[in-house]
Short mmCIF file of C-alpha atoms and ligand atoms in Angstrom, two decimals:
data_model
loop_
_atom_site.label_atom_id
_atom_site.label_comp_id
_atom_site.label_asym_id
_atom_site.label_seq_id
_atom_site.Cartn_x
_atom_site.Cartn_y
_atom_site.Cartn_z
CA UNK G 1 -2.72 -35.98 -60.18
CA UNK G 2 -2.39 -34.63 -63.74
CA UNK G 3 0.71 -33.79 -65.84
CA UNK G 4 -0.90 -30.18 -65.48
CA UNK G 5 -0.87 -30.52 -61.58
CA UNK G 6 2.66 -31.81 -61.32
CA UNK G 7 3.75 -29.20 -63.56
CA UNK G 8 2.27 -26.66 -61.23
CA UNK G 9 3.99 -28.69 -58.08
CA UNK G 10 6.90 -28.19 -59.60
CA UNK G 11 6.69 -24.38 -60.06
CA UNK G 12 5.17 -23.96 -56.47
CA UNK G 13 8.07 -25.82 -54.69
CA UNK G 14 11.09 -24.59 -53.27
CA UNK G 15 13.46 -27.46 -53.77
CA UNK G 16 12.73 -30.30 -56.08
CA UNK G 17 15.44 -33.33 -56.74
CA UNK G 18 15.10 -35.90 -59.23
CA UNK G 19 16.22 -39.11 -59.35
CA UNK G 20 16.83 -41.47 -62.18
CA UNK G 21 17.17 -45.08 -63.04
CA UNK G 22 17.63 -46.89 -66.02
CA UNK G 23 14.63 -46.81 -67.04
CA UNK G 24 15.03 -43.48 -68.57
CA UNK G 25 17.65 -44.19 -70.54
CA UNK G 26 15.75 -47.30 -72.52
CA UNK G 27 14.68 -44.84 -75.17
CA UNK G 28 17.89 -44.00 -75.75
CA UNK G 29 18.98 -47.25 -76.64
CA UNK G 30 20.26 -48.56 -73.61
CA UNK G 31 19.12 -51.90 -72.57
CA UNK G 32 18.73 -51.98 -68.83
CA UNK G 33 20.03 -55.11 -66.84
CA UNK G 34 16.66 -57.52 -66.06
CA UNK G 35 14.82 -56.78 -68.69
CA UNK G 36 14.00 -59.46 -71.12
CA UNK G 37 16.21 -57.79 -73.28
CA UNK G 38 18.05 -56.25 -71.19
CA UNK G 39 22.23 -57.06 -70.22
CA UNK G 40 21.83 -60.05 -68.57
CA UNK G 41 19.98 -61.55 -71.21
CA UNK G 42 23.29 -61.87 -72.77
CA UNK G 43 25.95 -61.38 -70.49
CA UNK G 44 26.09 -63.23 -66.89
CA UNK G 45 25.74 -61.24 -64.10
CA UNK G 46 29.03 -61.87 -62.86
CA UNK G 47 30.78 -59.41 -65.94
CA UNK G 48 29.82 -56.46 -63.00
CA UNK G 49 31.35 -58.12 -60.31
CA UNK G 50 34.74 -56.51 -58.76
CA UNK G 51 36.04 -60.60 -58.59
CA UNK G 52 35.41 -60.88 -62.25
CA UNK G 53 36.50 -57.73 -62.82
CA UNK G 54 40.25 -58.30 -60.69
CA UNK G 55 40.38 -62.10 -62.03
CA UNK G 56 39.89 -61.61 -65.60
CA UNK G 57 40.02 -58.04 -66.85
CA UNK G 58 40.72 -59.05 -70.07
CA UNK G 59 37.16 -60.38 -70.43
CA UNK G 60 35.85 -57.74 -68.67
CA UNK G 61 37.06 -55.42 -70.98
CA UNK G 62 35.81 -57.62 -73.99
CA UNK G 63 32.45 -56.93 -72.69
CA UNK G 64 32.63 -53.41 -72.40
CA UNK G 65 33.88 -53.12 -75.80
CA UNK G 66 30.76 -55.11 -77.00
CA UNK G 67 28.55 -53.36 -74.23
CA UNK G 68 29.40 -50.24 -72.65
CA UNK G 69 31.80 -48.82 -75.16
CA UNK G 70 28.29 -48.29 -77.72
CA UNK G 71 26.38 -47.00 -74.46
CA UNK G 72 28.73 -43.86 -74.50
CA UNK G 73 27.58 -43.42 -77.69
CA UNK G 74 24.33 -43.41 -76.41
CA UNK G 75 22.59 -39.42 -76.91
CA UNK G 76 19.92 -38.23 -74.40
CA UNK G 77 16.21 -38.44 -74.95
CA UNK G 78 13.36 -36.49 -74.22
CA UNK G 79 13.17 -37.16 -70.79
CA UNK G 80 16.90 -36.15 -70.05
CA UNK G 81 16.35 -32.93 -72.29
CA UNK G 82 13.29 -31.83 -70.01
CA UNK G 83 15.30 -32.68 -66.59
CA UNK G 84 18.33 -30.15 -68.39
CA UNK G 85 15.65 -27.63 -68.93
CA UNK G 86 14.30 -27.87 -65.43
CA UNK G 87 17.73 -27.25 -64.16
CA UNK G 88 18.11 -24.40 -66.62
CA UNK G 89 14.33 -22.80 -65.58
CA UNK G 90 16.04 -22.98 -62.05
CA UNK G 91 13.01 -25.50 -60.92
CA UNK G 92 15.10 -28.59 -59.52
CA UNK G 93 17.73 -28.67 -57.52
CA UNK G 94 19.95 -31.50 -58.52
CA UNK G 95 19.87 -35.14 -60.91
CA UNK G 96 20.71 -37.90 -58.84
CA UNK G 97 21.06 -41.01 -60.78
CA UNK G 98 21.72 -44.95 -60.64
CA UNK G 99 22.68 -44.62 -64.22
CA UNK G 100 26.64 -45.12 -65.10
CA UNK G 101 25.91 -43.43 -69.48
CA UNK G 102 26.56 -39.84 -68.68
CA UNK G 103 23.39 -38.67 -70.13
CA UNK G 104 22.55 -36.43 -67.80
CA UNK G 105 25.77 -34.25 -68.96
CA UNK G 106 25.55 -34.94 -72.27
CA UNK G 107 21.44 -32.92 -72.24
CA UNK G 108 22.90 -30.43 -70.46
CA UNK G 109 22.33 -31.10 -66.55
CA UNK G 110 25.28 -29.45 -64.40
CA UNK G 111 24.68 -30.95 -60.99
CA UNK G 112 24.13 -34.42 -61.03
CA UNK G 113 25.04 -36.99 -58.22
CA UNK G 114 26.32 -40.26 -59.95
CA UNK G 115 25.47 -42.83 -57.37
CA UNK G 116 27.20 -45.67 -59.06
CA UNK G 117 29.74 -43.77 -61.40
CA UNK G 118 30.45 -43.13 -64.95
CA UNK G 119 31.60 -45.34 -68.13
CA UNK G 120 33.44 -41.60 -68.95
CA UNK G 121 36.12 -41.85 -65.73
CA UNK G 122 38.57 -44.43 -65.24
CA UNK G 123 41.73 -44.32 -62.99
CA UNK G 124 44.88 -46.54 -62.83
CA UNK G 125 44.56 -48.64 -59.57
CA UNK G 126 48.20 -48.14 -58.39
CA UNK G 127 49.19 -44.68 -58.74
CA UNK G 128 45.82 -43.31 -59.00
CA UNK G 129 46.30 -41.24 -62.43
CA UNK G 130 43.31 -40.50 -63.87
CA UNK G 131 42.25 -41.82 -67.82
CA UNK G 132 39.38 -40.90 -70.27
CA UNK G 133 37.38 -43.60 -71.63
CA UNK G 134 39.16 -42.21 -74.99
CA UNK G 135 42.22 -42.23 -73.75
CA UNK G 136 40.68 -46.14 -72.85
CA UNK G 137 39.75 -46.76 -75.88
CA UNK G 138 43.26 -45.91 -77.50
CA UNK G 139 45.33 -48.17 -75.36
CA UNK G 140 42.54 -51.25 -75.94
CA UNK G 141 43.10 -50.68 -79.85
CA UNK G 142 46.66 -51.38 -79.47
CA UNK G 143 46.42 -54.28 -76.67
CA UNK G 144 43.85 -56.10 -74.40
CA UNK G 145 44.38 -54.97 -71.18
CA UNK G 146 44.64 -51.17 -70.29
CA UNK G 147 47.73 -50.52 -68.74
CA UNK G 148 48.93 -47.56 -66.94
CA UNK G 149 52.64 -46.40 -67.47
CA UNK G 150 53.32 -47.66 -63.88
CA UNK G 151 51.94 -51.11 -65.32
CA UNK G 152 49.01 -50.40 -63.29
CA UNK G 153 45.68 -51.73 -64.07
CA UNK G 154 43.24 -49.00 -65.58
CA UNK G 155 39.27 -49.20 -63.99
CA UNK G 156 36.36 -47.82 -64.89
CA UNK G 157 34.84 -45.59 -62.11
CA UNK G 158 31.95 -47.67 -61.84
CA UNK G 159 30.72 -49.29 -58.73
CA UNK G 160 31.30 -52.66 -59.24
CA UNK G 161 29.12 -55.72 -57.11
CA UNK G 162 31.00 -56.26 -54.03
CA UNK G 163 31.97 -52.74 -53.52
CA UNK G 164 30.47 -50.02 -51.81
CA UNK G 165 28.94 -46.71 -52.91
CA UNK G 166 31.48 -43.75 -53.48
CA UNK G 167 30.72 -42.14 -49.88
CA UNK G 168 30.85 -38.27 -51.38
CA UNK G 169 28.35 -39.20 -53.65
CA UNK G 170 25.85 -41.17 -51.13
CA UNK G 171 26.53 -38.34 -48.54
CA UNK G 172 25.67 -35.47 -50.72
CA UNK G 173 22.43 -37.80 -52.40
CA UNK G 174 21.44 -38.28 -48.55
CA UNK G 175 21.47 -34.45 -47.96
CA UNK G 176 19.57 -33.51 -50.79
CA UNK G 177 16.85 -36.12 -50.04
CA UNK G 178 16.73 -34.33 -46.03
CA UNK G 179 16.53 -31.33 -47.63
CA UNK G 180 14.02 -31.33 -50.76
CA UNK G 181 9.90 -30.37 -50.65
CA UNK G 182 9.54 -32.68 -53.41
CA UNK G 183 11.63 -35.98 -54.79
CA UNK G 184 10.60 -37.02 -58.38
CA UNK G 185 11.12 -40.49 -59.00
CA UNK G 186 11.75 -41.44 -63.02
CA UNK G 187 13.14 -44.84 -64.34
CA UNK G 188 13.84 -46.71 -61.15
CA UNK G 189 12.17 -49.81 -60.05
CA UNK G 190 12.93 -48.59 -56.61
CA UNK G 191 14.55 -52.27 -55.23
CA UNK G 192 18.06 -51.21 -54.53
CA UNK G 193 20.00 -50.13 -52.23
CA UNK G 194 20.68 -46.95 -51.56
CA UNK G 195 18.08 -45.69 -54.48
CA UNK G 196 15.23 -47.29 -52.67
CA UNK G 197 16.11 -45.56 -49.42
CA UNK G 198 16.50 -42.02 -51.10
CA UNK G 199 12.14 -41.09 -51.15
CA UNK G 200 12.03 -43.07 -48.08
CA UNK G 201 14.12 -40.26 -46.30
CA UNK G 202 12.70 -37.60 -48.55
CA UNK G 203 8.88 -39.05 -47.21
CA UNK G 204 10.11 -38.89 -43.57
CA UNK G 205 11.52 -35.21 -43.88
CA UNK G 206 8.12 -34.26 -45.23
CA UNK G 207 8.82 -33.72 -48.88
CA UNK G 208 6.16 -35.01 -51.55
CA UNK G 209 6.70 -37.85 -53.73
CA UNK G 210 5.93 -38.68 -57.40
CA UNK G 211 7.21 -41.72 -58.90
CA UNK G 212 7.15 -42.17 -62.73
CA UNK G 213 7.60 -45.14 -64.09
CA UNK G 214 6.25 -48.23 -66.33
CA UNK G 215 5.83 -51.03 -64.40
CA UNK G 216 5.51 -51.35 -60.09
CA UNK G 217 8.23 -50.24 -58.22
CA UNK G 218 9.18 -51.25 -54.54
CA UNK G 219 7.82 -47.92 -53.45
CA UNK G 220 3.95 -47.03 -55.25
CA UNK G 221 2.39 -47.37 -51.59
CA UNK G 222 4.41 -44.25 -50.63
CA UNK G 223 3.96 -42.26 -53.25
CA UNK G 224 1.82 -39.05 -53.40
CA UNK G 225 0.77 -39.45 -57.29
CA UNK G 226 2.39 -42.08 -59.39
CA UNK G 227 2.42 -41.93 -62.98
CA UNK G 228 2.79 -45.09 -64.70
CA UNK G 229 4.11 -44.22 -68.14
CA UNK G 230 6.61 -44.06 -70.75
CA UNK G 231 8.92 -42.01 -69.91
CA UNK G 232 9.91 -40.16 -73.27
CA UNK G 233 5.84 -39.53 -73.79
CA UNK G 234 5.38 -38.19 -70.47
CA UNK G 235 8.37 -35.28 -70.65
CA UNK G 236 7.10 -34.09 -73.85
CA UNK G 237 3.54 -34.02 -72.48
CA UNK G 238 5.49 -31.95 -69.29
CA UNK G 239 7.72 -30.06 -71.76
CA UNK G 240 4.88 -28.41 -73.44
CA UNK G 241 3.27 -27.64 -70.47
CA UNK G 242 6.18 -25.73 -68.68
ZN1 ZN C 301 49.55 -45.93 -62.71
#
């Protein structure tokens, strides 16, 4: 398949979902988390873990200074700004993404499923109230730990290891993978749970598949076309032929 081709896929189908991984974010300056460069080159693996997280949040919240506080910094790339002009032509559906950087929002994508949460929400784990990651960012200037004013601990709504996928999210990710004609595949290696089983219940509901992305992923065999690409090239390639 040509770029040409998949643009013309795209046109002809009724209802197309995309979803992302991290690697479309790279060119926006985010490392992603195995690369040789990536987070865990750095930080241990444990720095996502709920344990660490409950034991030490102190530390934890060292780290996102260092780490995630610069990611929300972060501004989108090509290949988020043609996924918010897809959404705006009215050709996909919905953004469903692995990614916890908000870039989605911040090209200008309204409906996007957050599988593993956002560095943008955080809530106070005793009485619930809801923070900004500004709001966040004031306490930590002033102290190490965020504290609610119940004494509460403050969280990120992230999905940390050891916990389990915000069910509203998963449900409605589920539904538009039975429901799609065609599932476009950009930036994910494909080799976790519940990403990798997204195509694989598009596939089975009869909807086409097109994976884009450098490198293998768990999934090529199934795959209708598969582009293997960088990812900011490709969209401008797909942006001029829209
Ligand atoms: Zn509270």
């Amino acid at each position: 398949m040509t770029e040409r081709e998949l643009v013309e896929k795209i046109k002809t189908s009724r209802r197309v979902v995309v979803l992302t991984g991290a690697g479309i974010s790279t060119d926006s300056g985010i490392p992603d988390f195995r690369s040789p460069n990536g987070l865990y080159s750095k930080y241990p693996e444990y720095v996502f873990d709920i344990d660490y997280f409950l034991s030490d949040p102190e530390g934890f919240y060292r780290f996102w200074k260092e780490a995630l506080l610069p990611m929300s910094e972060a501004q989108p790339n090509r290949a988020h700004l043609l996924l918010a002009e897809l959404e705006r032509r009215n050709l996909i559906e919905a953004v469903i993404t692995q990614n916890i950087d908000g870039l989605h929002q911040k090209a200008g994508n309204k409906k996007v499923i957050e599988l593993h949460g956002s560095i943008f929400e955080y809530h106070c784990m005793e009485c619930e109230k809801p923070y900004t990651l500004e709001q966040v960012k004031k306490i930590l200037d002033s102290d190490t730990i965020p504290r609610c004013g119940c004494d509460g601990l403050i969280r990120p709504n992230i999905v940390f290891f050891g916990e389990s996928l915000p069910v509203h999210a998963l449900d409605e990710a589920m539904r538009y993978a039975q429901n799609c004609d065609l599932m476009i595949v950009m930036g994910s290696s494909l080799l976790v749970y519940p990403a990798a089983q997204l195509p694989v219940i598009a596939k089975k509901h009869g909807a086409g598949l097109i994976i884009v992305n450098k490198d293998r992923t768990g999934l090529d065999e199934l795959a209708d076309a598969k582009f293997d690409v960088n990812l900011s090239s490709f969209a401008e390639v797909l942006m001029q032929l829209l």
